[in-house]
mmCIF file of C-alpha atoms in Angstrom:
data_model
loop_
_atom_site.group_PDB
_atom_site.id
_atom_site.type_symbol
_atom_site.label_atom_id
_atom_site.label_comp_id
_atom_site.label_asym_id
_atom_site.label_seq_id
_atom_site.Cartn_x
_atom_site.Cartn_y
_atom_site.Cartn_z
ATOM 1 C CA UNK A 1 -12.699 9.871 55.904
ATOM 2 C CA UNK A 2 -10.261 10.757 53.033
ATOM 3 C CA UNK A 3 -10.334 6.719 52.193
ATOM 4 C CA UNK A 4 -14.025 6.672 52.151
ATOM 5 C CA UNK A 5 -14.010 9.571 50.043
ATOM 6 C CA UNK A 6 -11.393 7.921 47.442
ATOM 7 C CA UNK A 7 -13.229 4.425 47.317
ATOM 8 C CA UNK A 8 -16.907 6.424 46.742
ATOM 9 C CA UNK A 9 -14.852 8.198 44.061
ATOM 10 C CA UNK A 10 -13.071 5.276 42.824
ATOM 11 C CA UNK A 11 -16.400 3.157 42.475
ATOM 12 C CA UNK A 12 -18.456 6.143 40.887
ATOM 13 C CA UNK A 13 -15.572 6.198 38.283
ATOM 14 C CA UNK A 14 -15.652 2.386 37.520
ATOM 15 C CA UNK A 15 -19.373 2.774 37.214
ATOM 16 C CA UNK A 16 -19.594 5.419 34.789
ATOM 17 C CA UNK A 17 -16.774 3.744 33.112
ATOM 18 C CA UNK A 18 -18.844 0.585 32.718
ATOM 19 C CA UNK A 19 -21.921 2.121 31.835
ATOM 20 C CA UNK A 20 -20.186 4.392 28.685
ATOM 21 C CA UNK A 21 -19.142 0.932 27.369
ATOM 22 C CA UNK A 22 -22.614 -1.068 27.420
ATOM 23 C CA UNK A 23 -24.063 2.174 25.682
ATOM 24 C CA UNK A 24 -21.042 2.044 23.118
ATOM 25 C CA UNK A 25 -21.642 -1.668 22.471
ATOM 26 C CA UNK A 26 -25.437 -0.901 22.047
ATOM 27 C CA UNK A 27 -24.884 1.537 19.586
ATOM 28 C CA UNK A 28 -22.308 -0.468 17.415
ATOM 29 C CA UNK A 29 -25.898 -2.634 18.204
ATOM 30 C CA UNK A 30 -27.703 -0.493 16.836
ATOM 31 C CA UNK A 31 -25.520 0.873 13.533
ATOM 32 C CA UNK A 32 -25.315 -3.161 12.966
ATOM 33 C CA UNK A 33 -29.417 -3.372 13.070
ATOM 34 C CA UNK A 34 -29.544 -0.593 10.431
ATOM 35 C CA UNK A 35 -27.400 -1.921 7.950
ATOM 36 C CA UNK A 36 -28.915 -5.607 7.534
ATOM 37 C CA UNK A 37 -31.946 -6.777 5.261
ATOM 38 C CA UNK A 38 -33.580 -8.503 7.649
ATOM 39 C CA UNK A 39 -32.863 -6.936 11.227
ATOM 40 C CA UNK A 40 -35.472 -9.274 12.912
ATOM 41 C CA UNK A 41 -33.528 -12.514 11.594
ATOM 42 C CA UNK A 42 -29.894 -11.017 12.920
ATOM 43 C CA UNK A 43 -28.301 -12.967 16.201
ATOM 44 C CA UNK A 44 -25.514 -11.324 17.836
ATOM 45 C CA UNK A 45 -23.012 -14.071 18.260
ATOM 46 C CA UNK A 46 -20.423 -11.801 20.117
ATOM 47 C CA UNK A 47 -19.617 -8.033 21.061
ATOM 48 C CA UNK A 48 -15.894 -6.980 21.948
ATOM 49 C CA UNK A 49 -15.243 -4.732 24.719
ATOM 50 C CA UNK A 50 -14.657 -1.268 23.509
ATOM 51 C CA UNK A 51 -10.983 -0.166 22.737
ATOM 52 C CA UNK A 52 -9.364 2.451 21.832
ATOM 53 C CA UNK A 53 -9.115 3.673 18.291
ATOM 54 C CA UNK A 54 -6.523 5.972 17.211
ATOM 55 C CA UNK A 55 -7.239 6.242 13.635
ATOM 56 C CA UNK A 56 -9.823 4.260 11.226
ATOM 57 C CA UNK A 57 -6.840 2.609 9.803
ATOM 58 C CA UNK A 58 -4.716 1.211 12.944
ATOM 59 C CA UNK A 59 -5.274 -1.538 14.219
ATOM 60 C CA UNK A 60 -2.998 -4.045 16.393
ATOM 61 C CA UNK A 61 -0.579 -6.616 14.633
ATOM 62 C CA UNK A 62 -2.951 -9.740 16.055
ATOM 63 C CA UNK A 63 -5.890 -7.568 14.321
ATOM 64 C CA UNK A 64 -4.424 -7.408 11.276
ATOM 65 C CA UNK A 65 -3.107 -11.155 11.251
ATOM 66 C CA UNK A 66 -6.797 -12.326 12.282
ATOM 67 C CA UNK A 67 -8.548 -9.972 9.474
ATOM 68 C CA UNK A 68 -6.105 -11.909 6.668
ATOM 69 C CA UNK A 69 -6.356 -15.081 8.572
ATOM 70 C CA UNK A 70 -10.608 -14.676 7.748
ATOM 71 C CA UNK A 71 -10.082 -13.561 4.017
ATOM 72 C CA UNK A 72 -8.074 -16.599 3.608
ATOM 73 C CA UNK A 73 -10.538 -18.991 5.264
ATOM 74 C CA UNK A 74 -13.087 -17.367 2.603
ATOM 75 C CA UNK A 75 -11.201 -17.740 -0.015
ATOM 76 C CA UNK A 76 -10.449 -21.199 0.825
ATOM 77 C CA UNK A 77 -14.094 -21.717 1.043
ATOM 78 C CA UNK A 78 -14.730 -20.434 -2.410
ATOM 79 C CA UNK A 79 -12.063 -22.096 -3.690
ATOM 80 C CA UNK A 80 -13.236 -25.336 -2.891
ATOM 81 C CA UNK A 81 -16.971 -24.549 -3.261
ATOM 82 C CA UNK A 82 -16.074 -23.728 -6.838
ATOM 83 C CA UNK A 83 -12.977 -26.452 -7.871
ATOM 84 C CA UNK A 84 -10.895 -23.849 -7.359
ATOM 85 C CA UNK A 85 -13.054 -21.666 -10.014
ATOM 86 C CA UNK A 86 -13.325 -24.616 -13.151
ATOM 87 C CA UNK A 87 -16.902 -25.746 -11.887
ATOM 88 C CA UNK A 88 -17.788 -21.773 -10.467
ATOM 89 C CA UNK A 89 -21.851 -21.486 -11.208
ATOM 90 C CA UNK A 90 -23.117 -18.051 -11.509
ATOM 91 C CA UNK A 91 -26.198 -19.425 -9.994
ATOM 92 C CA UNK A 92 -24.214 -20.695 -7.021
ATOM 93 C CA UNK A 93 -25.864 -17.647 -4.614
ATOM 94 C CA UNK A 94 -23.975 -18.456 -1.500
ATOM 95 C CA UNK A 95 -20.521 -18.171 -3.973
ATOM 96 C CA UNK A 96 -21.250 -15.100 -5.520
ATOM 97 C CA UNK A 97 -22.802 -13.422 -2.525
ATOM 98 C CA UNK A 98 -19.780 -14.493 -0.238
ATOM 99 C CA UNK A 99 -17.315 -13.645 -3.007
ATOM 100 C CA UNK A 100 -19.164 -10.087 -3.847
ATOM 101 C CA UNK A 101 -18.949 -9.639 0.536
ATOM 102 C CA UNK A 102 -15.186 -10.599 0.321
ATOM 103 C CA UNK A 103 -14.010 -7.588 -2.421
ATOM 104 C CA UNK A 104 -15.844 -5.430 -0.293
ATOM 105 C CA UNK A 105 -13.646 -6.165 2.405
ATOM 106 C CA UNK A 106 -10.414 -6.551 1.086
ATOM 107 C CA UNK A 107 -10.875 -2.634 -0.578
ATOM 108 C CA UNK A 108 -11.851 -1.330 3.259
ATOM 109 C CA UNK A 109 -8.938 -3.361 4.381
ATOM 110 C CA UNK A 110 -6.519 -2.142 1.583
ATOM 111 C CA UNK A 111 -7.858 1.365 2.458
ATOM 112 C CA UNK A 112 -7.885 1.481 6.006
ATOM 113 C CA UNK A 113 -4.180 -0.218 6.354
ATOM 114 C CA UNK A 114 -2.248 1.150 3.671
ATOM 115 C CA UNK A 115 -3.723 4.888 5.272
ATOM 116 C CA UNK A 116 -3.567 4.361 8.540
ATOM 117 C CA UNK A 117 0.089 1.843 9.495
ATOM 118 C CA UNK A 118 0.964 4.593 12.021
ATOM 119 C CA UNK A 119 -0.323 5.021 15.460
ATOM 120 C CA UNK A 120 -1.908 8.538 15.053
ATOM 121 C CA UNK A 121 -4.345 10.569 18.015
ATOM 122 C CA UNK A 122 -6.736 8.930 19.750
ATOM 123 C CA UNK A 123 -9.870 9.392 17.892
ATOM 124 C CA UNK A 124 -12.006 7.131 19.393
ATOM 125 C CA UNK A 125 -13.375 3.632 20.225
ATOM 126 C CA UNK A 126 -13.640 0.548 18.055
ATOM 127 C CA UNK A 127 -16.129 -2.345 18.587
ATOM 128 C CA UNK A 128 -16.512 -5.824 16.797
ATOM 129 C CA UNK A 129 -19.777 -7.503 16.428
ATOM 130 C CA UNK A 130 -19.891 -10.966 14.917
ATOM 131 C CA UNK A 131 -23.358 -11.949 13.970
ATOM 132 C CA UNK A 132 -25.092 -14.031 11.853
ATOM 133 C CA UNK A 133 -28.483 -12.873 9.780
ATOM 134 C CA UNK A 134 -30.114 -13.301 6.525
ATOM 135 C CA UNK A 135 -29.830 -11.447 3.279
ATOM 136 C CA UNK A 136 -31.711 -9.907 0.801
ATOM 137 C CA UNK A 137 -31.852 -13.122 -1.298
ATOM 138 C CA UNK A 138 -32.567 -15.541 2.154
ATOM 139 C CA UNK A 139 -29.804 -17.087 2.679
ATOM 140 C CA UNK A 140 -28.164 -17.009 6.000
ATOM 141 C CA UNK A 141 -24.726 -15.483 6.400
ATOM 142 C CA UNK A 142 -22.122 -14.701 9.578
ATOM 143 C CA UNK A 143 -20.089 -11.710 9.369
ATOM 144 C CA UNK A 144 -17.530 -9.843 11.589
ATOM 145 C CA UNK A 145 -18.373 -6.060 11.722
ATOM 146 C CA UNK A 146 -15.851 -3.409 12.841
ATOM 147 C CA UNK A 147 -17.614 -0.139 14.456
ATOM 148 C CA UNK A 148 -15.567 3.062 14.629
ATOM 149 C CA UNK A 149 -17.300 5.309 17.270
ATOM 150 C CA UNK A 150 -16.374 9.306 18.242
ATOM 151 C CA UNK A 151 -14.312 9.985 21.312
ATOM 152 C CA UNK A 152 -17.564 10.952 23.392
ATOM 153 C CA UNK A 153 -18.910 6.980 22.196
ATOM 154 C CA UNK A 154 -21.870 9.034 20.935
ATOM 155 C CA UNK A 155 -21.717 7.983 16.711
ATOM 156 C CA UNK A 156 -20.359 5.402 14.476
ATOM 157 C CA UNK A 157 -18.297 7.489 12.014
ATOM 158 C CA UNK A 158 -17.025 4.400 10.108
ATOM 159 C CA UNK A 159 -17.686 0.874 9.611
ATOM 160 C CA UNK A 160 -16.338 -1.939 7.622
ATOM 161 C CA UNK A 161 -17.361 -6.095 7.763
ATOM 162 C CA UNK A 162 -15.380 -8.948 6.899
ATOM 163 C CA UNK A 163 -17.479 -12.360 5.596
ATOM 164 C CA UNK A 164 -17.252 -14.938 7.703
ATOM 165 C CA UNK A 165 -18.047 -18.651 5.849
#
């Protein structure tokens, strides 16, 4: 009886587990909807699995490495897009728009890390989102969101993307 008990417990536990994360991946959903020009032209190319957060600024050695890994890949992109910079055209769109995206990032990386190096409390949940959508201008983009969300997965609190080319 006491085994039946545990197992019913066990599985009730894993369910309620589950479910928490699907609703925390539907609101980093959500927060991502909200924040794009065009939310009817976004495709979700991938959601992580929910894990913990113990700060806005810590993140895992492979996170960091694959966040600077990206910003170089951009900047490589621009780089050669432009001649590295001696044929840059202010008309270029896709340039400008991806190099405008990139500063944004590398401040709310600069920010977050040099704040946050040290494991603090647990504060929370992170999710990343990589999508693709449209901008304000039309042209498509793909991007790499990073959704901070409270301890009872009930509110993004903080949010950052990285460009991807």
């Amino acid at each position: 009886m006491k085994k039946i008990l545990f197992l019913m417990m066990g599985a009730a536990l894993m369910m309620s587990c589950g479910n928490s994360k699907e609703k925390m991946k539907q609101l980093a959903r959500e927060n991502l909807e909200l924040s794009v020009d065009y939310p009817k032209q976004l495709k979700v190319l991938a959601v992580s699995e929910p894990d913990s957060a113990f700060g806005t600024g810590y993140f895992t050695k492979d996170e960091v490495k694959g966040m600077l890994r990206t910003m170089k890949v951009v900047t490589d992109t621009i780089m050669k897009r432009t001649g590295n910079m001696s044929r840059f055209n202010p008309e270029d769109h896709y340039v400008v728009s991806l190099a405008e995206r990139q500063m944004r990032s590398m401040a709310d990386i600069r920010s977050l890390i040099m704040h946050g190096d040290r494991k603090g409390e647990f504060s929370g949940w992170k999710v990343r989102i990589d999508y693709q959508c449209v901008d304000a201008a039309g042209l498509p983009y793909r991007s790499e969101r990073w959704c901070f969300i409270d301890k009872e997965g009930k509110q993004v609190y903080k949010s950052f993307e990285l460009p991807i080319p």
